[in-house]
mmCIF file of C-alpha atoms in Angstrom:
data_model
loop_
_atom_site.group_PDB
_atom_site.id
_atom_site.type_symbol
_atom_site.label_atom_id
_atom_site.label_comp_id
_atom_site.label_asym_id
_atom_site.label_seq_id
_atom_site.Cartn_x
_atom_site.Cartn_y
_atom_site.Cartn_z
ATOM 1 C CA MET A 1 74.610 -24.930 22.421
ATOM 2 C CA LYS A 2 74.695 -22.032 25.259
ATOM 3 C CA ASN A 3 73.084 -18.440 24.848
ATOM 4 C CA ALA A 4 76.294 -17.236 26.563
ATOM 5 C CA ASP A 5 78.330 -18.905 23.584
ATOM 6 C CA LEU A 6 76.033 -17.575 21.074
ATOM 7 C CA GLN A 7 76.330 -14.077 22.782
ATOM 8 C CA LYS A 8 80.641 -13.779 22.210
ATOM 9 C CA ARG A 9 80.044 -15.134 18.060
ATOM 10 C CA LYS A 10 77.106 -12.387 18.070
ATOM 11 C CA GLU A 11 79.100 -9.894 19.284
ATOM 12 C CA SER A 12 81.970 -10.760 17.241
ATOM 13 C CA ALA A 13 80.015 -11.074 14.004
ATOM 14 C CA ILE A 14 77.274 -8.528 13.954
ATOM 15 C CA ALA A 15 78.110 -4.434 14.848
ATOM 16 C CA ARG A 16 77.243 -3.387 18.158
ATOM 17 C CA GLY A 17 74.778 -0.689 17.094
ATOM 18 C CA GLN A 18 72.522 -3.677 16.269
ATOM 19 C CA GLY A 19 72.107 -4.799 19.956
ATOM 20 C CA ASN A 20 69.950 -7.235 22.053
ATOM 21 C CA MET A 21 68.383 -6.627 24.901
ATOM 22 C CA ALA A 22 69.558 -10.079 26.419
ATOM 23 C CA PRO A 23 71.260 -13.263 25.363
ATOM 24 C CA LEU A 24 68.312 -15.197 24.856
ATOM 25 C CA TYR A 25 68.772 -17.064 21.094
ATOM 26 C CA VAL A 26 65.617 -18.479 20.551
ATOM 27 C CA ASP A 27 64.877 -22.478 19.037
ATOM 28 C CA ARG A 28 61.280 -22.415 18.738
ATOM 29 C CA ALA A 29 57.816 -20.353 19.421
ATOM 30 C CA ILE A 30 54.856 -20.888 20.179
ATOM 31 C CA ASN A 31 51.623 -18.700 20.431
ATOM 32 C CA ALA A 32 52.750 -16.413 24.011
ATOM 33 C CA GLU A 33 55.836 -18.745 24.428
ATOM 34 C CA ILE A 34 59.456 -19.263 23.777
ATOM 35 C CA TRP A 35 62.500 -21.756 23.695
ATOM 36 C CA ASP A 36 65.610 -20.754 24.380
ATOM 37 C CA VAL A 37 68.435 -23.409 22.716
ATOM 38 C CA GLU A 38 69.004 -24.470 26.144
ATOM 39 C CA GLY A 39 65.726 -25.501 26.400
ATOM 40 C CA LYS A 40 64.298 -22.081 28.600
ATOM 41 C CA ARG A 41 61.081 -21.415 29.070
ATOM 42 C CA HIS A 42 60.218 -17.946 28.249
ATOM 43 C CA ILE A 43 56.853 -16.613 28.313
ATOM 44 C CA ASP A 44 56.831 -13.448 25.954
ATOM 45 C CA PHE A 45 55.377 -10.088 26.585
ATOM 46 C CA GLY A 46 56.394 -8.458 23.537
ATOM 47 C CA ALA A 47 55.698 -10.311 20.374
ATOM 48 C CA GLY A 48 58.948 -8.774 18.840
ATOM 49 C CA ILE A 49 57.327 -5.265 19.278
ATOM 50 C CA ALA A 50 54.182 -6.247 18.793
ATOM 51 C CA VAL A 51 54.782 -8.364 15.301
ATOM 52 C CA VAL A 52 53.077 -11.272 15.737
ATOM 53 C CA ASN A 53 49.782 -10.131 17.267
ATOM 54 C CA THR A 54 48.375 -13.434 16.373
ATOM 55 C CA GLY A 55 50.876 -15.321 18.224
ATOM 56 C CA HIS A 56 54.166 -16.996 17.178
ATOM 57 C CA ASN A 57 53.606 -19.708 14.794
ATOM 58 C CA HIS A 58 49.643 -19.031 14.036
ATOM 59 C CA PRO A 59 48.737 -22.422 12.041
ATOM 60 C CA LYS A 60 46.958 -20.052 9.393
ATOM 61 C CA VAL A 61 49.842 -17.955 8.689
ATOM 62 C CA LYS A 62 52.357 -20.841 9.059
ATOM 63 C CA ALA A 63 50.282 -22.873 6.833
ATOM 64 C CA ALA A 64 49.971 -20.488 3.943
ATOM 65 C CA VAL A 65 53.732 -19.504 3.654
ATOM 66 C CA LEU A 66 54.827 -23.173 3.312
ATOM 67 C CA ALA A 67 51.852 -23.601 0.939
ATOM 68 C CA GLN A 68 53.096 -20.055 -0.981
ATOM 69 C CA VAL A 69 56.741 -21.213 -0.653
ATOM 70 C CA GLU A 70 56.042 -24.431 -2.513
ATOM 71 C CA ARG A 71 54.620 -22.516 -5.081
ATOM 72 C CA PHE A 72 57.275 -19.488 -5.556
ATOM 73 C CA THR A 73 58.944 -16.752 -2.956
ATOM 74 C CA HIS A 74 60.495 -13.968 -4.885
ATOM 75 C CA THR A 75 59.325 -12.885 -9.101
ATOM 76 C CA CYS A 76 59.261 -9.025 -8.110
ATOM 77 C CA VAL A 77 55.368 -7.349 -7.783
ATOM 78 C CA MET A 78 56.965 -4.869 -10.016
ATOM 79 C CA VAL A 79 57.801 -6.744 -12.506
ATOM 80 C CA SER A 80 55.812 -10.214 -12.731
ATOM 81 C CA PRO A 81 52.879 -9.596 -10.020
ATOM 82 C CA TYR A 82 50.446 -12.306 -8.573
ATOM 83 C CA GLU A 83 47.079 -11.841 -7.067
ATOM 84 C CA SER A 84 48.141 -12.055 -3.245
ATOM 85 C CA ALA A 85 49.491 -8.633 -3.410
ATOM 86 C CA VAL A 86 46.019 -7.371 -5.023
ATOM 87 C CA ALA A 87 43.834 -9.479 -2.161
ATOM 88 C CA LEU A 88 46.018 -8.310 0.123
ATOM 89 C CA ALA A 89 46.000 -4.549 -1.031
ATOM 90 C CA GLU A 90 41.995 -4.757 -1.525
ATOM 91 C CA LYS A 91 41.963 -5.643 2.566
ATOM 92 C CA LEU A 92 44.376 -3.154 3.448
ATOM 93 C CA ASN A 93 41.823 -0.644 1.447
ATOM 94 C CA ALA A 94 38.793 -2.010 2.728
ATOM 95 C CA ALA A 95 40.116 -1.992 6.488
ATOM 96 C CA ALA A 96 41.435 1.461 6.484
ATOM 97 C CA PRO A 97 39.422 3.669 8.281
ATOM 98 C CA GLY A 98 36.765 6.282 6.051
ATOM 99 C CA ASN A 99 34.854 5.963 3.210
ATOM 100 C CA THR A 100 37.240 7.443 0.478
ATOM 101 C CA PRO A 101 38.333 4.912 -2.166
ATOM 102 C CA LYS A 102 41.882 4.096 -1.065
ATOM 103 C CA LYS A 103 45.214 2.593 -2.779
ATOM 104 C CA SER A 104 47.750 0.996 -1.051
ATOM 105 C CA ILE A 105 51.693 -0.140 -2.043
ATOM 106 C CA PHE A 106 53.984 -2.626 -0.215
ATOM 107 C CA VAL A 107 57.238 -2.127 1.007
ATOM 108 C CA THR A 108 59.446 -3.951 3.562
ATOM 109 C CA THR A 109 59.653 -2.016 6.263
ATOM 110 C CA GLY A 110 58.048 0.356 8.870
ATOM 111 C CA ALA A 111 60.735 3.053 8.142
ATOM 112 C CA GLU A 112 60.062 2.660 4.170
ATOM 113 C CA ALA A 113 56.197 3.136 4.475
ATOM 114 C CA VAL A 114 56.825 6.180 6.403
ATOM 115 C CA GLU A 115 59.024 7.369 4.100
ATOM 116 C CA ASN A 116 57.003 6.630 1.364
ATOM 117 C CA CYS A 117 54.813 8.774 2.517
ATOM 118 C CA VAL A 118 56.407 11.792 2.960
ATOM 119 C CA LYS A 119 56.887 11.343 -0.710
ATOM 120 C CA ILE A 120 53.572 10.940 -1.729
ATOM 121 C CA ALA A 121 52.895 13.505 0.100
ATOM 122 C CA ARG A 122 55.146 16.273 -1.447
ATOM 123 C CA ALA A 123 54.551 14.643 -4.634
ATOM 124 C CA TYR A 124 50.613 14.876 -4.093
ATOM 125 C CA THR A 125 50.943 18.574 -2.514
ATOM 126 C CA GLY A 126 54.131 20.453 -3.858
ATOM 127 C CA ARG A 127 55.394 21.017 -0.650
ATOM 128 C CA PRO A 128 58.229 20.104 1.266
ATOM 129 C CA GLY A 129 57.833 20.564 4.842
ATOM 130 C CA ILE A 130 56.645 18.166 7.426
ATOM 131 C CA ILE A 131 55.488 18.459 10.671
ATOM 132 C CA ALA A 132 55.834 15.787 13.598
ATOM 133 C CA PHE A 133 55.987 15.081 17.457
ATOM 134 C CA ASN A 134 58.135 15.345 20.207
ATOM 135 C CA GLY A 135 58.437 11.656 21.644
ATOM 136 C CA GLY A 136 57.627 10.107 17.936
ATOM 137 C CA PHE A 137 59.188 7.333 16.783
ATOM 138 C CA HIS A 138 59.160 6.178 12.732
ATOM 139 C CA GLY A 139 62.273 4.657 11.830
ATOM 140 C CA ARG A 140 65.812 4.508 11.419
ATOM 141 C CA THR A 141 66.320 5.798 8.051
ATOM 142 C CA ASN A 142 67.911 9.903 7.546
ATOM 143 C CA MET A 143 64.493 10.451 6.692
ATOM 144 C CA THR A 144 62.587 9.063 9.443
ATOM 145 C CA MET A 145 65.309 9.720 12.223
ATOM 146 C CA GLY A 146 64.726 13.222 11.050
ATOM 147 C CA LEU A 147 61.175 12.490 11.872
ATOM 148 C CA THR A 148 61.752 10.887 14.913
ATOM 149 C CA GLY A 149 61.259 13.004 18.533
ATOM 150 C CA LYS A 150 63.426 11.201 20.893
ATOM 151 C CA VAL A 151 67.535 11.875 20.132
ATOM 152 C CA ASN A 152 68.603 8.708 22.355
ATOM 153 C CA PRO A 153 69.713 6.049 20.761
ATOM 154 C CA TYR A 154 68.385 6.708 17.502
ATOM 155 C CA LYS A 155 69.659 10.196 16.748
ATOM 156 C CA ILE A 156 73.192 10.112 18.409
ATOM 157 C CA GLY A 157 75.779 10.658 15.914
ATOM 158 C CA PHE A 158 73.978 10.429 12.679
ATOM 159 C CA GLY A 159 73.366 13.809 11.854
ATOM 160 C CA PRO A 160 72.747 15.841 9.814
ATOM 161 C CA PHE A 161 68.864 15.388 9.116
ATOM 162 C CA PRO A 162 66.637 16.383 6.636
ATOM 163 C CA SER A 163 65.632 20.198 6.244
ATOM 164 C CA ASP A 164 62.060 21.100 6.537
ATOM 165 C CA ILE A 165 61.277 19.025 9.723
ATOM 166 C CA PHE A 166 59.599 20.776 12.233
ATOM 167 C CA HIS A 167 58.459 19.122 16.020
ATOM 168 C CA VAL A 168 55.887 20.024 18.047
ATOM 169 C CA PRO A 169 55.002 18.689 21.633
ATOM 170 C CA PHE A 170 52.731 15.683 21.738
ATOM 171 C CA PRO A 171 49.652 16.628 24.337
ATOM 172 C CA ASN A 172 50.175 14.699 27.581
ATOM 173 C CA GLU A 173 48.114 14.669 30.466
ATOM 174 C CA TYR A 174 50.604 12.599 33.231
ATOM 175 C CA LEU A 175 53.601 15.240 31.570
ATOM 176 C CA GLY A 176 51.108 18.220 32.076
ATOM 177 C CA ILE A 177 51.060 19.393 28.238
ATOM 178 C CA THR A 178 48.018 19.760 27.486
ATOM 179 C CA GLU A 179 46.170 19.535 23.604
ATOM 180 C CA GLU A 180 45.633 23.873 23.711
ATOM 181 C CA GLN A 181 49.657 24.014 24.673
ATOM 182 C CA ALA A 182 50.656 21.786 21.688
ATOM 183 C CA LEU A 183 48.371 23.584 19.234
ATOM 184 C CA ALA A 184 49.381 26.692 20.137
ATOM 185 C CA ASP A 185 52.993 25.840 19.812
ATOM 186 C CA LEU A 186 51.822 24.256 16.296
ATOM 187 C CA GLN A 187 50.807 27.787 15.343
ATOM 188 C CA MET A 188 54.055 29.491 16.721
ATOM 189 C CA ARG A 189 55.483 27.099 14.692
ATOM 190 C CA PHE A 190 53.786 28.577 11.886
ATOM 191 C CA THR A 191 54.721 31.775 12.564
ATOM 192 C CA CYS A 192 58.216 31.128 13.162
ATOM 193 C CA ASP A 193 59.669 28.292 11.064
ATOM 194 C CA ILE A 194 57.240 27.778 8.039
ATOM 195 C CA GLU A 195 54.047 29.095 6.917
ATOM 196 C CA PRO A 196 50.931 26.292 6.220
ATOM 197 C CA SER A 197 51.366 26.869 2.467
ATOM 198 C CA ARG A 198 54.033 25.105 2.306
ATOM 199 C CA VAL A 199 53.867 22.250 5.033
ATOM 200 C CA ALA A 200 52.983 18.689 2.607
ATOM 201 C CA ALA A 201 51.755 16.656 6.314
ATOM 202 C CA ILE A 202 51.474 16.325 9.745
ATOM 203 C CA ILE A 203 52.634 12.916 11.059
ATOM 204 C CA ILE A 204 51.608 11.724 14.218
ATOM 205 C CA GLU A 205 51.362 8.030 16.048
ATOM 206 C CA PRO A 206 48.100 7.672 17.569
ATOM 207 C CA VAL A 207 49.756 6.121 20.407
ATOM 208 C CA GLN A 208 53.335 6.725 20.608
ATOM 209 C CA GLY A 209 55.662 3.733 21.098
ATOM 210 C CA GLU A 210 58.973 3.705 21.894
ATOM 211 C CA GLY A 211 57.524 7.273 23.623
ATOM 212 C CA GLY A 212 56.276 5.366 26.443
ATOM 213 C CA PHE A 213 52.466 4.684 24.746
ATOM 214 C CA TYR A 214 51.156 7.737 25.507
ATOM 215 C CA GLN A 215 47.655 7.896 23.375
ATOM 216 C CA ALA A 216 46.682 11.049 21.312
ATOM 217 C CA SER A 217 43.114 11.780 22.629
ATOM 218 C CA ALA A 218 39.923 11.704 20.066
ATOM 219 C CA SER A 219 39.462 15.131 20.353
ATOM 220 C CA PHE A 220 43.384 15.906 19.763
ATOM 221 C CA LEU A 221 42.980 13.840 16.226
ATOM 222 C CA GLN A 222 39.541 15.280 15.101
ATOM 223 C CA LYS A 223 41.548 19.158 15.663
ATOM 224 C CA LEU A 224 44.927 17.959 13.652
ATOM 225 C CA ARG A 225 42.775 16.525 10.757
ATOM 226 C CA LYS A 226 40.419 20.157 10.630
ATOM 227 C CA LEU A 227 44.135 22.126 10.725
ATOM 228 C CA CYS A 228 45.028 19.760 8.002
ATOM 229 C CA ASP A 229 41.929 20.325 6.158
ATOM 230 C CA ASP A 230 41.708 24.219 7.049
ATOM 231 C CA HIS A 231 45.882 24.348 5.375
ATOM 232 C CA GLY A 232 45.502 21.756 2.364
ATOM 233 C CA MET A 233 48.035 20.223 4.143
ATOM 234 C CA LEU A 234 47.867 15.870 4.372
ATOM 235 C CA LEU A 235 47.786 13.916 7.629
ATOM 236 C CA ILE A 236 49.712 10.611 8.183
ATOM 237 C CA LEU A 237 48.743 8.125 10.759
ATOM 238 C CA ASP A 238 51.631 6.049 11.973
ATOM 239 C CA GLU A 239 49.996 2.809 12.633
ATOM 240 C CA ILE A 240 53.011 0.883 12.848
ATOM 241 C CA GLN A 241 52.926 -0.292 16.015
ATOM 242 C CA SER A 242 49.242 -0.038 17.030
ATOM 243 C CA GLY A 243 47.617 -1.286 14.111
ATOM 244 C CA PHE A 244 46.642 -4.820 13.063
ATOM 245 C CA ALA A 245 43.912 -4.890 16.227
ATOM 246 C CA ARG A 246 46.525 -4.444 18.685
ATOM 247 C CA THR A 247 44.527 -1.272 20.421
ATOM 248 C CA GLY A 248 40.874 -2.873 20.221
ATOM 249 C CA THR A 249 39.615 -1.929 16.159
ATOM 250 C CA MET A 250 41.715 -3.264 13.215
ATOM 251 C CA PHE A 251 43.583 1.055 13.179
ATOM 252 C CA CYS A 252 43.756 3.357 16.386
ATOM 253 C CA HIS A 253 42.918 6.358 14.898
ATOM 254 C CA GLU A 254 38.984 4.478 13.653
ATOM 255 C CA GLN A 255 38.260 5.328 17.607
ATOM 256 C CA ALA A 256 38.513 9.053 17.123
ATOM 257 C CA GLY A 257 36.176 8.891 13.960
ATOM 258 C CA ILE A 258 38.714 10.258 11.299
ATOM 259 C CA GLU A 259 39.843 9.574 8.065
ATOM 260 C CA ALA A 260 43.330 9.593 7.382
ATOM 261 C CA ASP A 261 45.063 10.797 3.990
ATOM 262 C CA LEU A 262 47.617 8.132 4.563
ATOM 263 C CA MET A 263 48.668 5.592 6.883
ATOM 264 C CA THR A 264 51.128 3.169 7.311
ATOM 265 C CA ALA A 265 50.542 -0.236 8.036
ATOM 266 C CA ALA A 266 53.977 -2.645 9.411
ATOM 267 C CA LYS A 267 54.806 -5.121 12.126
ATOM 268 C CA GLY A 268 51.505 -6.951 12.867
ATOM 269 C CA ILE A 269 50.557 -7.007 8.816
ATOM 270 C CA ALA A 270 52.449 -10.712 8.202
ATOM 271 C CA GLY A 271 52.827 -12.481 11.344
ATOM 272 C CA GLY A 272 56.494 -11.738 11.048
ATOM 273 C CA LEU A 273 57.035 -11.926 7.850
ATOM 274 C CA PRO A 274 58.708 -8.400 6.267
ATOM 275 C CA LEU A 275 56.031 -6.670 5.084
ATOM 276 C CA ALA A 276 54.924 -3.425 5.388
ATOM 277 C CA ALA A 277 52.603 -0.812 3.757
ATOM 278 C CA VAL A 278 51.291 2.758 3.107
ATOM 279 C CA VAL A 279 47.290 2.917 2.467
ATOM 280 C CA GLY A 280 45.730 6.304 1.322
ATOM 281 C CA LYS A 281 43.397 8.168 -0.197
ATOM 282 C CA ALA A 282 43.303 6.943 -3.855
ATOM 283 C CA ASP A 283 43.920 10.521 -5.758
ATOM 284 C CA ILE A 284 46.440 10.995 -2.707
ATOM 285 C CA MET A 285 48.481 7.427 -3.743
ATOM 286 C CA ASP A 286 48.139 8.105 -7.570
ATOM 287 C CA ALA A 287 50.132 11.710 -7.617
ATOM 288 C CA PRO A 288 53.543 10.163 -7.989
ATOM 289 C CA ILE A 289 54.590 8.514 -11.506
ATOM 290 C CA PRO A 290 55.021 5.412 -11.489
ATOM 291 C CA GLY A 291 58.272 3.595 -11.175
ATOM 292 C CA GLY A 292 58.496 6.517 -8.265
ATOM 293 C CA LEU A 293 57.281 4.299 -5.596
ATOM 294 C CA GLY A 294 58.246 0.852 -5.007
ATOM 295 C CA GLY A 295 61.605 -2.010 -4.014
ATOM 296 C CA THR A 296 62.689 -4.862 -5.341
ATOM 297 C CA TYR A 297 61.403 -6.851 -1.850
ATOM 298 C CA GLY A 298 57.637 -4.618 -1.470
ATOM 299 C CA GLY A 299 55.165 -7.088 -1.782
ATOM 300 C CA SER A 300 56.855 -10.849 -1.445
ATOM 301 C CA PRO A 301 54.627 -13.221 -2.484
ATOM 302 C CA VAL A 302 55.381 -15.047 0.794
ATOM 303 C CA GLY A 303 55.058 -11.683 2.624
ATOM 304 C CA CYS A 304 51.473 -11.271 1.453
ATOM 305 C CA ALA A 305 49.903 -14.724 2.054
ATOM 306 C CA ALA A 306 51.147 -14.655 5.680
ATOM 307 C CA GLY A 307 49.199 -11.215 5.565
ATOM 308 C CA LEU A 308 46.107 -12.289 4.118
ATOM 309 C CA ALA A 309 46.242 -15.246 6.849
ATOM 310 C CA VAL A 310 46.336 -13.026 9.764
ATOM 311 C CA PHE A 311 43.413 -10.908 8.397
ATOM 312 C CA GLU A 312 42.231 -14.160 8.095
ATOM 313 C CA ALA A 313 42.365 -14.929 11.985
ATOM 314 C CA ILE A 314 41.554 -11.404 12.976
ATOM 315 C CA GLU A 315 38.291 -11.414 11.620
ATOM 316 C CA GLU A 316 37.677 -15.249 12.832
ATOM 317 C CA GLU A 317 39.281 -14.940 15.987
ATOM 318 C CA LYS A 318 37.478 -11.318 16.949
ATOM 319 C CA LEU A 319 41.204 -10.448 17.892
ATOM 320 C CA CYS A 320 39.928 -6.229 17.971
ATOM 321 C CA ASP A 321 37.651 -7.657 21.125
ATOM 322 C CA ARG A 322 40.181 -9.691 22.322
ATOM 323 C CA ALA A 323 43.147 -7.280 22.714
ATOM 324 C CA VAL A 324 40.215 -5.069 24.748
ATOM 325 C CA GLU A 325 40.034 -8.174 27.534
ATOM 326 C CA VAL A 326 43.680 -8.831 27.377
ATOM 327 C CA GLY A 327 44.765 -5.256 27.799
ATOM 328 C CA ALA A 328 42.424 -5.268 31.576
ATOM 329 C CA HIS A 329 43.518 -8.553 32.310
ATOM 330 C CA PHE A 330 46.866 -6.906 32.688
ATOM 331 C CA VAL A 331 45.702 -3.754 33.811
ATOM 332 C CA LYS A 332 43.494 -5.077 36.696
ATOM 333 C CA HIS A 333 47.425 -6.776 37.678
ATOM 334 C CA LEU A 334 48.600 -3.749 37.702
ATOM 335 C CA LYS A 335 46.604 -1.558 39.839
ATOM 336 C CA GLU A 336 46.847 -3.898 42.220
ATOM 337 C CA MET A 337 50.555 -3.262 42.147
ATOM 338 C CA GLU A 338 49.541 0.547 42.431
ATOM 339 C CA ALA A 339 48.089 0.016 45.637
ATOM 340 C CA GLN A 340 50.474 -1.216 47.387
ATOM 341 C CA TYR A 341 53.561 1.184 45.617
ATOM 342 C CA PRO A 342 52.092 4.193 45.033
ATOM 343 C CA GLN A 343 55.304 6.295 45.279
ATOM 344 C CA ILE A 344 56.807 3.820 42.944
ATOM 345 C CA ILE A 345 54.486 3.768 39.986
ATOM 346 C CA GLY A 346 53.587 6.554 38.779
ATOM 347 C CA ASP A 347 51.095 6.064 36.435
ATOM 348 C CA ILE A 348 49.390 3.046 34.246
ATOM 349 C CA ARG A 349 47.391 3.354 31.115
ATOM 350 C CA ASN A 350 46.564 1.412 27.894
ATOM 351 C CA ALA A 351 45.170 1.150 24.961
ATOM 352 C CA GLY A 352 43.508 -2.135 24.181
ATOM 353 C CA ALA A 353 46.965 -4.402 24.573
ATOM 354 C CA MET A 354 49.049 -1.656 24.677
ATOM 355 C CA ILE A 355 49.833 -1.171 27.749
ATOM 356 C CA ALA A 356 52.413 0.698 29.949
ATOM 357 C CA VAL A 357 53.416 1.323 33.546
ATOM 358 C CA GLU A 358 55.248 4.404 34.203
ATOM 359 C CA PHE A 359 57.682 4.508 37.023
ATOM 360 C CA VAL A 360 58.930 7.898 39.062
ATOM 361 C CA HIS A 361 60.354 8.177 42.643
ATOM 362 C CA ASP A 362 58.414 9.533 45.778
ATOM 363 C CA GLY A 363 55.457 9.714 43.727
ATOM 364 C CA ASP A 364 56.379 12.751 41.629
ATOM 365 C CA VAL A 365 55.749 13.120 37.894
ATOM 366 C CA ASN A 366 58.808 15.361 37.818
ATOM 367 C CA LYS A 367 61.355 12.328 39.238
ATOM 368 C CA PRO A 368 61.394 9.421 36.699
ATOM 369 C CA TYR A 369 63.316 6.162 37.592
ATOM 370 C CA PRO A 370 64.717 4.742 34.635
ATOM 371 C CA GLU A 371 67.013 2.414 36.634
ATOM 372 C CA LEU A 372 64.001 0.475 38.093
ATOM 373 C CA ALA A 373 62.740 0.011 34.258
ATOM 374 C CA LYS A 374 65.970 -1.493 33.079
ATOM 375 C CA LYS A 375 66.931 -3.371 35.394
ATOM 376 C CA LEU A 376 63.170 -4.489 35.794
ATOM 377 C CA SER A 377 63.243 -6.087 32.122
ATOM 378 C CA ALA A 378 66.095 -7.267 32.655
ATOM 379 C CA LYS A 379 66.259 -9.046 35.971
ATOM 380 C CA ALA A 380 62.866 -10.704 34.195
ATOM 381 C CA GLY A 381 64.393 -12.040 31.044
ATOM 382 C CA GLU A 382 66.792 -13.710 33.365
ATOM 383 C CA ASN A 383 63.936 -15.386 35.215
ATOM 384 C CA GLY A 384 62.336 -16.083 31.960
ATOM 385 C CA LEU A 385 59.886 -13.558 31.311
ATOM 386 C CA VAL A 386 60.348 -11.316 27.931
ATOM 387 C CA LEU A 387 59.717 -7.470 28.740
ATOM 388 C CA LEU A 388 60.629 -4.484 26.871
ATOM 389 C CA SER A 389 60.775 -0.893 28.065
ATOM 390 C CA CYS A 390 60.464 2.234 26.761
ATOM 391 C CA GLY A 391 59.888 6.341 26.941
ATOM 392 C CA ILE A 392 61.298 9.733 26.447
ATOM 393 C CA ARG A 393 62.424 9.570 29.766
ATOM 394 C CA GLY A 394 63.452 6.067 30.037
ATOM 395 C CA ASN A 395 61.258 4.797 33.098
ATOM 396 C CA VAL A 396 58.710 2.722 31.201
ATOM 397 C CA ILE A 397 57.581 -0.663 30.847
ATOM 398 C CA ARG A 398 55.634 -1.362 27.781
ATOM 399 C CA PHE A 399 53.698 -5.328 27.722
ATOM 400 C CA LEU A 400 53.190 -5.778 24.302
ATOM 401 C CA PRO A 401 51.803 -9.522 24.561
ATOM 402 C CA ALA A 402 50.360 -11.633 21.127
ATOM 403 C CA LEU A 403 46.303 -11.081 20.959
ATOM 404 C CA THR A 404 45.971 -15.016 21.338
ATOM 405 C CA ILE A 405 48.129 -15.299 24.347
ATOM 406 C CA GLU A 406 46.422 -17.729 27.281
ATOM 407 C CA MET A 407 44.549 -15.316 30.586
ATOM 408 C CA ASP A 408 46.854 -18.227 32.511
ATOM 409 C CA ILE A 409 49.654 -17.856 30.600
ATOM 410 C CA ILE A 410 49.024 -13.429 31.600
ATOM 411 C CA ASP A 411 49.024 -14.586 35.320
ATOM 412 C CA GLU A 412 51.851 -16.647 35.572
ATOM 413 C CA GLY A 413 54.235 -13.663 33.161
ATOM 414 C CA MET A 414 52.334 -10.926 35.627
ATOM 415 C CA GLU A 415 54.115 -13.398 38.685
ATOM 416 C CA ILE A 416 56.919 -13.371 37.514
ATOM 417 C CA PHE A 417 57.104 -9.463 37.336
ATOM 418 C CA LYS A 418 55.724 -8.728 40.397
ATOM 419 C CA ARG A 419 58.531 -11.012 41.576
ATOM 420 C CA CYS A 420 60.772 -9.528 40.047
ATOM 421 C CA PHE A 421 59.912 -5.807 40.751
ATOM 422 C CA LYS A 422 59.314 -6.601 44.372
ATOM 423 C CA GLU A 423 63.430 -8.000 44.704
ATOM 424 C CA LEU A 424 64.408 -4.669 43.168
ATOM 425 C CA VAL A 425 62.322 -2.004 44.941
#
């Protein structure tokens, strides 16, 4: 079986909108390594877009899934529930930052989690408005596309989007957008578009994922928390990509010392099984009437079993600390490259093991270099390295390795990265 043959079949059978980065068809995977159908080994610096934080085929996750499949695979948590869903909700409630009592619901995807946050916020406040940020990514449903602050490729041809959604700039020191400017623009929305008394919630990623791994500072998140408190609005933290030890704490906004009213969780929650959740303050979560929330596959017993195993692995293997070590190891490699290529490497940033390098021309922040990011991710794929690009300007390479990745595998992957980079520039 050949990758190229499978790619031809895929292009014939699957709509082009669900594209794939490279014709790499997986046969098996373990931790941070993948073998394709031709037997070629690849180092994985993407982890399924921050999904397998515990690595491919983690022994605990695998054992939990197999044990659950032996017992049953589905009954619907809203019809005939099971203990694993209750236990995982208890784990999530305890792990969510803040001392307020929490409750959770389970859904299937991150977009569903975001959409349910909007439903819950509107039910609790009785208000329609939602404020989101430029560059944010919240999903591909109609509502979450409306919230997403990046047009290409997510919103092209899909409008119109829901009303009462308003976007403001995301504070970004590298791109010259200060916290004061972002807050001033937010106040201008209250002056020109919607009064605060009609805003149900503000939603923000503590680290923008698709937007380019720009991080909201602790002070900005604290100011948003106060603003929401002052006006009776809810603060929604979208932790879909930044959660589950990825940034050095279980959830990123813990580092800002704030408590979200509602929080989304997905991706790293279940070691590769399709599962997502909304976690929030108990009185807010209970605002919708019984039956108002849910979904047939939400809280799959197999997914919940995997989720409990992921919690065990994070705790026992100290993966929050490990994320910090992994991030520092990547940054060391990137700083060495920056010293050699200061006119091309415009910025290096990381929040734990969310690591990014941004490419520019002539050392100028206003001259993005998206062609290099695109060519580099493709060339790396040809040379056995899974690499993801992102950014509102398309000029960022992001590294999202498994938190369990071995340091020598990082070194090996970064040597491939450096070699491809040098050949292109």
